[in-house]
PDB file of C-alpha atoms in Angstrom:
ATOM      1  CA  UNK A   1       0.000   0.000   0.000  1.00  0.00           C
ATOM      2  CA  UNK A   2       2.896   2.461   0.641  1.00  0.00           C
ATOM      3  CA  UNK A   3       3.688   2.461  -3.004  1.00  0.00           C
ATOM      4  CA  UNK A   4      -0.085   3.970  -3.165  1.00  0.00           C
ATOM      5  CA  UNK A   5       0.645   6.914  -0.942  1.00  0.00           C
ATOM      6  CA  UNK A   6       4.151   7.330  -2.114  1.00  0.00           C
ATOM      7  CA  UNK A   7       3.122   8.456  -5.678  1.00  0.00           C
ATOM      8  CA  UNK A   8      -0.557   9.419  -4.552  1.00  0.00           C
ATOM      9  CA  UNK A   9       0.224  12.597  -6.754  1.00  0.00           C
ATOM     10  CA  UNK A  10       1.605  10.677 -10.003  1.00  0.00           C
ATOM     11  CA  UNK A  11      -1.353   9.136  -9.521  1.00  0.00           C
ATOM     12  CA  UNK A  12      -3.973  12.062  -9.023  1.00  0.00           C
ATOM     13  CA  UNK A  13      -2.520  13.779 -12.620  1.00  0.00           C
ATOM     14  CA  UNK A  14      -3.245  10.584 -14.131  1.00  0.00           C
ATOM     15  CA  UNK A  15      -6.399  10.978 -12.927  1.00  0.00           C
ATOM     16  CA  UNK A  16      -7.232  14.921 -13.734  1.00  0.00           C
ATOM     17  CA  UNK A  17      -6.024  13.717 -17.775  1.00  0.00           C
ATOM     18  CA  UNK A  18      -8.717  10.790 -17.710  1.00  0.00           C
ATOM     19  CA  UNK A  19     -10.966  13.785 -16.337  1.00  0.00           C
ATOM     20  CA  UNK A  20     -10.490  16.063 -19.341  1.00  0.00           C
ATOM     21  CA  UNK A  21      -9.879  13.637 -22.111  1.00  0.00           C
ATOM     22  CA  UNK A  22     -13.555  12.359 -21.003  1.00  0.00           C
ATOM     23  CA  UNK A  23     -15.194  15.690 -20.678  1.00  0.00           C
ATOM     24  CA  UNK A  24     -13.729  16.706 -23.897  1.00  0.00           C
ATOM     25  CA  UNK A  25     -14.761  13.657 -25.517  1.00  0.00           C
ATOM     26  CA  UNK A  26     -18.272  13.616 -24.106  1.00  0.00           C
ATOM     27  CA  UNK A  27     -19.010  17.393 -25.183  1.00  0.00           C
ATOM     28  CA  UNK A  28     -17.878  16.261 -28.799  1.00  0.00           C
ATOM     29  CA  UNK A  29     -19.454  13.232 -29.070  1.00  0.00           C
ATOM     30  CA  UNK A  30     -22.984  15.119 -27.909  1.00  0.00           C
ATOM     31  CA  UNK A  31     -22.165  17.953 -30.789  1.00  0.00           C
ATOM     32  CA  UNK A  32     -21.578  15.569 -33.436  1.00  0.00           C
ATOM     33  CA  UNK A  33     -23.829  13.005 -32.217  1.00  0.00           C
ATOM     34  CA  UNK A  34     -26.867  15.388 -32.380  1.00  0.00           C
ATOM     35  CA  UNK A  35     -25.655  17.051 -36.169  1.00  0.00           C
ATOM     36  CA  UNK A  36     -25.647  13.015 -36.958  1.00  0.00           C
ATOM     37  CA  UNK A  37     -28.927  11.911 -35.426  1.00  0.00           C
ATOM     38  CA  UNK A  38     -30.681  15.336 -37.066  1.00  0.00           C
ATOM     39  CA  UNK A  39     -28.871  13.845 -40.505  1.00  0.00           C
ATOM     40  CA  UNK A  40     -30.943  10.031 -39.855  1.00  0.00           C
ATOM     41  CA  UNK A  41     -34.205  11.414 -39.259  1.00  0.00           C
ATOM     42  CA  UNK A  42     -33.492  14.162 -41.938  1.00  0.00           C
ATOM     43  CA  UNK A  43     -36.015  14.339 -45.465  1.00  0.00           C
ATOM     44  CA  UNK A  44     -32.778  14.403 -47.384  1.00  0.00           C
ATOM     45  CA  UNK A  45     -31.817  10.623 -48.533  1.00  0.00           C
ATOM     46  CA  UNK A  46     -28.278  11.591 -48.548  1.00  0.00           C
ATOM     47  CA  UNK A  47     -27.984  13.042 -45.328  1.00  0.00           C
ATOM     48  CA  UNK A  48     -30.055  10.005 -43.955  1.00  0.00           C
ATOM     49  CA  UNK A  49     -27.865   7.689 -45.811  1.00  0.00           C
ATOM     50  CA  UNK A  50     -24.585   9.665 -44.814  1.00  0.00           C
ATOM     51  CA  UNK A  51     -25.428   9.392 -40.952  1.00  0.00           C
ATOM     52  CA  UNK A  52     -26.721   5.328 -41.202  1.00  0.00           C
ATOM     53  CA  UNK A  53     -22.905   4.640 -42.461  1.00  0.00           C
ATOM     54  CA  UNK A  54     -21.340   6.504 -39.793  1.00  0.00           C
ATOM     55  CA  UNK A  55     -23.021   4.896 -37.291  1.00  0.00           C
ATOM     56  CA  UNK A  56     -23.178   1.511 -38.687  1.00  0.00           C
ATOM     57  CA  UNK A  57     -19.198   1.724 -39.467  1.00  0.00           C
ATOM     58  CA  UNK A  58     -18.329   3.140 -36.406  1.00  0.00           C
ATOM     59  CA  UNK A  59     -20.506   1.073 -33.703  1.00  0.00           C
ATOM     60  CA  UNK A  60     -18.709  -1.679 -34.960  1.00  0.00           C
ATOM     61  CA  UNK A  61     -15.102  -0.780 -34.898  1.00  0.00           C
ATOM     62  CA  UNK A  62     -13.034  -1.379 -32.115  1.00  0.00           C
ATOM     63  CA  UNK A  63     -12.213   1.669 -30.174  1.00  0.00           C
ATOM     64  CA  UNK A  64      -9.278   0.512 -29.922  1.00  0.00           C
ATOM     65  CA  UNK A  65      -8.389   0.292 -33.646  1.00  0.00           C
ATOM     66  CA  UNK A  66      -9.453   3.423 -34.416  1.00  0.00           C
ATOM     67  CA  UNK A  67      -6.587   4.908 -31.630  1.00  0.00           C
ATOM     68  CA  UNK A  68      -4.452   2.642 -33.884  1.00  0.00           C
ATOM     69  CA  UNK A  69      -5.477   4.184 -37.330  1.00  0.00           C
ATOM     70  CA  UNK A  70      -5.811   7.893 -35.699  1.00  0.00           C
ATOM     71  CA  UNK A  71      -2.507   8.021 -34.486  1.00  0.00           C
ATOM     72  CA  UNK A  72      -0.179   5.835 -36.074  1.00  0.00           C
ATOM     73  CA  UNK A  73      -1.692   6.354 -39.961  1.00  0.00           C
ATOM     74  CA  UNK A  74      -2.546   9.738 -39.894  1.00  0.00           C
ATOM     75  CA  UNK A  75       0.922  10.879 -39.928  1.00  0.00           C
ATOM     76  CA  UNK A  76       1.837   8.954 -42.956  1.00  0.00           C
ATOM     77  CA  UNK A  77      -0.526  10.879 -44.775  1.00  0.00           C
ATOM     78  CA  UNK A  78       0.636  14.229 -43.359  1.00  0.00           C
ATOM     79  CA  UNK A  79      -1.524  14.630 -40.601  1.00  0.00           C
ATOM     80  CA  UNK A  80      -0.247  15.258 -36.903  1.00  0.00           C
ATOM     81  CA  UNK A  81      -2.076  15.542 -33.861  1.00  0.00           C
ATOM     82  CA  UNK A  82      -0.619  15.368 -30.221  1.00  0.00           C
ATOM     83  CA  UNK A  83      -1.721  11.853 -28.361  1.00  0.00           C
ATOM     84  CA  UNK A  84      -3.986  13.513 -26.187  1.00  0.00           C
ATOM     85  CA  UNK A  85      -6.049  15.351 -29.149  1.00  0.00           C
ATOM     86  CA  UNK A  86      -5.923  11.884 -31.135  1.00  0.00           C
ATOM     87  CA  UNK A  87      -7.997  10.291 -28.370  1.00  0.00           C
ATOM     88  CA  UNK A  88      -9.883  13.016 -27.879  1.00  0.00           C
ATOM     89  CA  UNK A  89     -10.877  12.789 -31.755  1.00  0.00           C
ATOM     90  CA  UNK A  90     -11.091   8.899 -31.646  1.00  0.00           C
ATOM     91  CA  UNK A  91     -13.066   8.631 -28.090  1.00  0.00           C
ATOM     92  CA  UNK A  92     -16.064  11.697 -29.195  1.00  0.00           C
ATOM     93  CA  UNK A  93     -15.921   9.957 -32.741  1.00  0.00           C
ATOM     94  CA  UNK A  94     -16.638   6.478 -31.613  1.00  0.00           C
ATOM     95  CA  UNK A  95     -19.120   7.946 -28.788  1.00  0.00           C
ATOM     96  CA  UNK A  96     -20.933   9.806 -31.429  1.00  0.00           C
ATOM     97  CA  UNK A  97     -22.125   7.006 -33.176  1.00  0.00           C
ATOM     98  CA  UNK A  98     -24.020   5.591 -29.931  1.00  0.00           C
ATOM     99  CA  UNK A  99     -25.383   9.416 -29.223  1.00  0.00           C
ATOM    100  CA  UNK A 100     -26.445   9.529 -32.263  1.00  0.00           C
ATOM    101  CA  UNK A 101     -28.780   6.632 -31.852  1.00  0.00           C
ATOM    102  CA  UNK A 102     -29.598   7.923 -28.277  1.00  0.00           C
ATOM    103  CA  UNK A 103     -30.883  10.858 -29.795  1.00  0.00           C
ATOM    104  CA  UNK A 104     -32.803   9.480 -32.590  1.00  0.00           C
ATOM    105  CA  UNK A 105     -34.387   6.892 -30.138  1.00  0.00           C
ATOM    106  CA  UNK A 106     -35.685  10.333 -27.747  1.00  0.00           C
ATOM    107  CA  UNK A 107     -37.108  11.815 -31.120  1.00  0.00           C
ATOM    108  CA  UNK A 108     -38.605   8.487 -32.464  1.00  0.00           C
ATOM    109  CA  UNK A 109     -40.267   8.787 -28.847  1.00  0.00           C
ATOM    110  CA  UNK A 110     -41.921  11.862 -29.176  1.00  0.00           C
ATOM    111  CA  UNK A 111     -45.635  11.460 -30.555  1.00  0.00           C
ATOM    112  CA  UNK A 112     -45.988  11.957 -34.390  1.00  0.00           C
ATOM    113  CA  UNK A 113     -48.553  14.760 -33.896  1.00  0.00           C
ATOM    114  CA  UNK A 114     -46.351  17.409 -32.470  1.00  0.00           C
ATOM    115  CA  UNK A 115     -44.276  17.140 -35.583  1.00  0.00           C
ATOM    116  CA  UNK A 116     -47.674  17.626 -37.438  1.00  0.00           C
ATOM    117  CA  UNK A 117     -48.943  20.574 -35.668  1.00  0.00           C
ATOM    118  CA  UNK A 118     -45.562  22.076 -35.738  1.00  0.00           C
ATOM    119  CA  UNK A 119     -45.613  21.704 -39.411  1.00  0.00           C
ATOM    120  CA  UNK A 120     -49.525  22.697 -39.425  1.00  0.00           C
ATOM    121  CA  UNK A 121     -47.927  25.638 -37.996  1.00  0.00           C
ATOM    122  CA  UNK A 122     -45.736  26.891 -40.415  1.00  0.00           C
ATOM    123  CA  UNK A 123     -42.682  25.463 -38.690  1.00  0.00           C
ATOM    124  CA  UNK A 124     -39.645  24.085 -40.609  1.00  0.00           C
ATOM    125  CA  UNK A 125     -38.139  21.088 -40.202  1.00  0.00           C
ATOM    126  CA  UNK A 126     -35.492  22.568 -38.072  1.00  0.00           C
ATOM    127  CA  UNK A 127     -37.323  24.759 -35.967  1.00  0.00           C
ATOM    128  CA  UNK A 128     -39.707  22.008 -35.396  1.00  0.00           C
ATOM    129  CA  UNK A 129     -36.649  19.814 -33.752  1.00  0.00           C
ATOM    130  CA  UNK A 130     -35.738  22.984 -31.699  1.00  0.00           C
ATOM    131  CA  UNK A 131     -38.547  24.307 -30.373  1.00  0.00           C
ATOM    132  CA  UNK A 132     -40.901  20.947 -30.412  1.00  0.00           C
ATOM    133  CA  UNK A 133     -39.419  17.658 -30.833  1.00  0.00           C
ATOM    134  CA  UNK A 134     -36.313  17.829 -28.793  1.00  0.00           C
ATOM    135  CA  UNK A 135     -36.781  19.623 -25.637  1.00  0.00           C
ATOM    136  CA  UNK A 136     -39.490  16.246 -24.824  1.00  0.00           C
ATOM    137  CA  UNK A 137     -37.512  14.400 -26.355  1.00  0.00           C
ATOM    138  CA  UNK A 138     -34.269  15.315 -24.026  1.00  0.00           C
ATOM    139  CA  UNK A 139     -36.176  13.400 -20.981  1.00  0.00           C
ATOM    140  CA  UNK A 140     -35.851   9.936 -22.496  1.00  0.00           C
ATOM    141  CA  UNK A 141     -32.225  10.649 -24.085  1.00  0.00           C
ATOM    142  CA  UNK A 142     -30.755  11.203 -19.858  1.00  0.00           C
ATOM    143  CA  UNK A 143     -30.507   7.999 -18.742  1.00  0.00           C
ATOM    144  CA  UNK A 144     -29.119   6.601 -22.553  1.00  0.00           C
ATOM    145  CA  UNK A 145     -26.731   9.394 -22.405  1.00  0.00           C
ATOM    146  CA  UNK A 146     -24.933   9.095 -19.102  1.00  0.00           C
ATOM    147  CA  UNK A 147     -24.886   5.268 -20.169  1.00  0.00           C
ATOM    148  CA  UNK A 148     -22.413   6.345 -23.222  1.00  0.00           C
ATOM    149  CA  UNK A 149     -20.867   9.126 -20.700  1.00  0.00           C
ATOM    150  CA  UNK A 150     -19.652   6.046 -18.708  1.00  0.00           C
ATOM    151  CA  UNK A 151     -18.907   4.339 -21.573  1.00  0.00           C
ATOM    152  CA  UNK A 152     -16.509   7.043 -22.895  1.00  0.00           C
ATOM    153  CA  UNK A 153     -15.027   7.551 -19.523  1.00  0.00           C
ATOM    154  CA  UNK A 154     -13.984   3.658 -19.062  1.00  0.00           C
ATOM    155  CA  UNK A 155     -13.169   3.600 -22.877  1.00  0.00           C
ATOM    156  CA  UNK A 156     -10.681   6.436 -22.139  1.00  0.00           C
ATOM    157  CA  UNK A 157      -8.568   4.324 -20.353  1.00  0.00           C
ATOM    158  CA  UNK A 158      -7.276   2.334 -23.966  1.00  0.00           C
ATOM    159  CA  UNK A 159      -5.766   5.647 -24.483  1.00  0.00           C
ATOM    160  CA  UNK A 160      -2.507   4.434 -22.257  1.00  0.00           C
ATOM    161  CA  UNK A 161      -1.957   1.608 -25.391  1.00  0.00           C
ATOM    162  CA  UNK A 162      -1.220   5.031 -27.584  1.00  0.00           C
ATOM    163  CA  UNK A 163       1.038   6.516 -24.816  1.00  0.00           C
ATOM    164  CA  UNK A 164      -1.557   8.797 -23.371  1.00  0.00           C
ATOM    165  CA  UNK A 165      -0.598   9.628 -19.856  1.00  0.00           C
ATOM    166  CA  UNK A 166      -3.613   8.880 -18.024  1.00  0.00           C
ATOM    167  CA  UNK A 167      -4.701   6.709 -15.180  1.00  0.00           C
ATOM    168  CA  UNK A 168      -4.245   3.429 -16.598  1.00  0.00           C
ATOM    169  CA  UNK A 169      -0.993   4.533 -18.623  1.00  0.00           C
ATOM    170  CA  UNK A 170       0.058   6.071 -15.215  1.00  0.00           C
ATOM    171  CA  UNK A 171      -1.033   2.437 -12.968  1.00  0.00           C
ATOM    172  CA  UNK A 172       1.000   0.565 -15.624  1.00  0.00           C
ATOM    173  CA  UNK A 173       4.096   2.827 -15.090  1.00  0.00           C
ATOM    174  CA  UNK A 174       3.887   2.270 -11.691  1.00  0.00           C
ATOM    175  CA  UNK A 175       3.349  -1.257 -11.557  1.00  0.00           C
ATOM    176  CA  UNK A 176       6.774  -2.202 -14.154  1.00  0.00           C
ATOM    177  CA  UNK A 177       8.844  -0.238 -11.148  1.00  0.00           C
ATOM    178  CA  UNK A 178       7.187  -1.850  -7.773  1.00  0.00           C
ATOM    179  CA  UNK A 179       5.266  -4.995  -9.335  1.00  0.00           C
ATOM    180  CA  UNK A 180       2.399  -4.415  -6.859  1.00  0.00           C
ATOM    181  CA  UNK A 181      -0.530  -4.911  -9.780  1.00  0.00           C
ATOM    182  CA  UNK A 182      -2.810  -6.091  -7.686  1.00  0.00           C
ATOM    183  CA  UNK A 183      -2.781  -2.807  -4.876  1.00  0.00           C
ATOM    184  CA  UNK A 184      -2.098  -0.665  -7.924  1.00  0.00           C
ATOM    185  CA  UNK A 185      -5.122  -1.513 -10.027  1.00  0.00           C
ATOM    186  CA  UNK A 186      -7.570  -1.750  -7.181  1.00  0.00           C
ATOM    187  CA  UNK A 187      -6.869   1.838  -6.426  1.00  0.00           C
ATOM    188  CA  UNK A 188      -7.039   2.931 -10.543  1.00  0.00           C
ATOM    189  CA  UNK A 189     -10.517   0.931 -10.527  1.00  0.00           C
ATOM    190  CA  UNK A 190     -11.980   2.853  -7.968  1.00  0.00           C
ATOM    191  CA  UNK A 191     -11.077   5.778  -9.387  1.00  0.00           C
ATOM    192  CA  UNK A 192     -12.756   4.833 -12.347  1.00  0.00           C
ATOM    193  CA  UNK A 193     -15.668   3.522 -10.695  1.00  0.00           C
ATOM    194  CA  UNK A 194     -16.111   6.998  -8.615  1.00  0.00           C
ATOM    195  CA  UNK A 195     -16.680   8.606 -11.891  1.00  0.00           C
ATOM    196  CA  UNK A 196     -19.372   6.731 -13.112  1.00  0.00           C
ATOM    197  CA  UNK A 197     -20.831   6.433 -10.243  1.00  0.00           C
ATOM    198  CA  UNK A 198     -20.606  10.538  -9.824  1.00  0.00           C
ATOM    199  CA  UNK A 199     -21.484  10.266 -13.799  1.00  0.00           C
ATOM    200  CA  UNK A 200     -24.833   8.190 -12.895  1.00  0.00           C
ATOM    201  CA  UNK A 201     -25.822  10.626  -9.791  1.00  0.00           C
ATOM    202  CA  UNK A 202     -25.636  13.906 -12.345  1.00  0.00           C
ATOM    203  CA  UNK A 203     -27.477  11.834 -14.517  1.00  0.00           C
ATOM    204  CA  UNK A 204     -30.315  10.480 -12.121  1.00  0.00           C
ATOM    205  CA  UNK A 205     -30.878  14.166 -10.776  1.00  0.00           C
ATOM    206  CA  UNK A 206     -31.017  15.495 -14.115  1.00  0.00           C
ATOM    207  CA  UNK A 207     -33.814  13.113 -15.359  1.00  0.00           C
ATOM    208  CA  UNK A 208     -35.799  13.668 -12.216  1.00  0.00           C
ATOM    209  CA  UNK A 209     -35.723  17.323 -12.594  1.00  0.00           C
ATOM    210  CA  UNK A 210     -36.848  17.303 -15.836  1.00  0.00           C
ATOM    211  CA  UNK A 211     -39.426  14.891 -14.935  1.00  0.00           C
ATOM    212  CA  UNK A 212     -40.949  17.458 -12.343  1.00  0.00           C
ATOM    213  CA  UNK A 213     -40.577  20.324 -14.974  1.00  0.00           C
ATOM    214  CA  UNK A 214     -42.647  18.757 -17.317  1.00  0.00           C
ATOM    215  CA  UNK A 215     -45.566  18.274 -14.457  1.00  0.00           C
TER     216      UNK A 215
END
């Protein structure tokens, strides 16, 4: 356990990087998530067809292939990111693809006849999203959300097979010096697991408040 408290702090900055490279992640998988899940229930066939391959493609790659592609084949074509960005890219691209169907699932959920009256209204197609379909349909996207906000916050942790210095990257450093995995990884895990559990609290008091809003 001393090897625990001795490098409490190497630890703790391992811990802040898995903090942003999540939040980061999360925020850009939401914003492209949404653009993608307005593209699949779009009345353009492109756009609809555009946003089925991205998800489809993406859903079922491995996140950890894509850090593979993103950072080792980019350069070879010319393009250069740091590590960190490259996971950041990789993590709110692969997270997008499940938002996007979280999203789509909350406006498949809304009834069909507030779409008609919006349009009986006058309303376009994207002012009926804004102002109609998706502030009802944000209630039953909470719960589906924090899911993937968990998801990308575990998932982050693959980002140490790149050379990201985060918490697992950081456990695994410490572990090749003192060999304790076991004391090491224990500690890393509930770091991890005090995030989604602070992830699933947000998310729990979230949905209830909008659940007594709409009341």
């Amino acid at each position: 356990m001393h090897v625990v408290i001795d490098s409490l702090g190497f630890l703790l900055g391992g811990l802040l990087v898995t903090l942003e490279l999540t939040a980061l992640a999360f925020v850009g998988a939401l914003l492209l998530g949404t653009v993608l899940a307005v593209f699949r229930v779009s009345p353009v066939p492109p756009l609809r067809v555009a946003g089925a391959v991205y998800v489809e493609v993406l859903r079922n790659m491995p996140l950890l292939s894509l850090l593979v592609l993103v950072v080792f084949g980019l350069p070879d074509v010319g393009v250069t990111f740091s590590l960190f960005t490259s996971a950041v890219v990789c993590l709110a691209s692969y997270g997008a693809a499940f938002v996007c169907e979280a999203v789509r699932g909350g406006i498949n959920a809304v009834p069909v006849g507030q779409a008609e009256a919006a349009r009986a209204l006058g309303f376009t197609f994207t002012q009926s999203l804004r102002h109609v379909i998706l502030p009802p349909a944000f209630r039953t996207m909470v719960q589906p959300l924090v899911n993937i906000f968990i998801g990308v916050a575990l998932g982050s942790s693959l980002a140490a097979a790149v050379g990201v210095s985060e918490l697992t990257n950081r456990t695994q450093l410490l572990n090749l010096r003192s060999a304790e995995a076991v004391v090491l990884f224990l500690v890393s895990g509930a770091m991890y697991l005090a995030i989604a559990l602070l992830g699933g609290t947000v998310g729990g008091a979230l949905e209830r408040r909008l659940t007594r809003r709409a009341r």
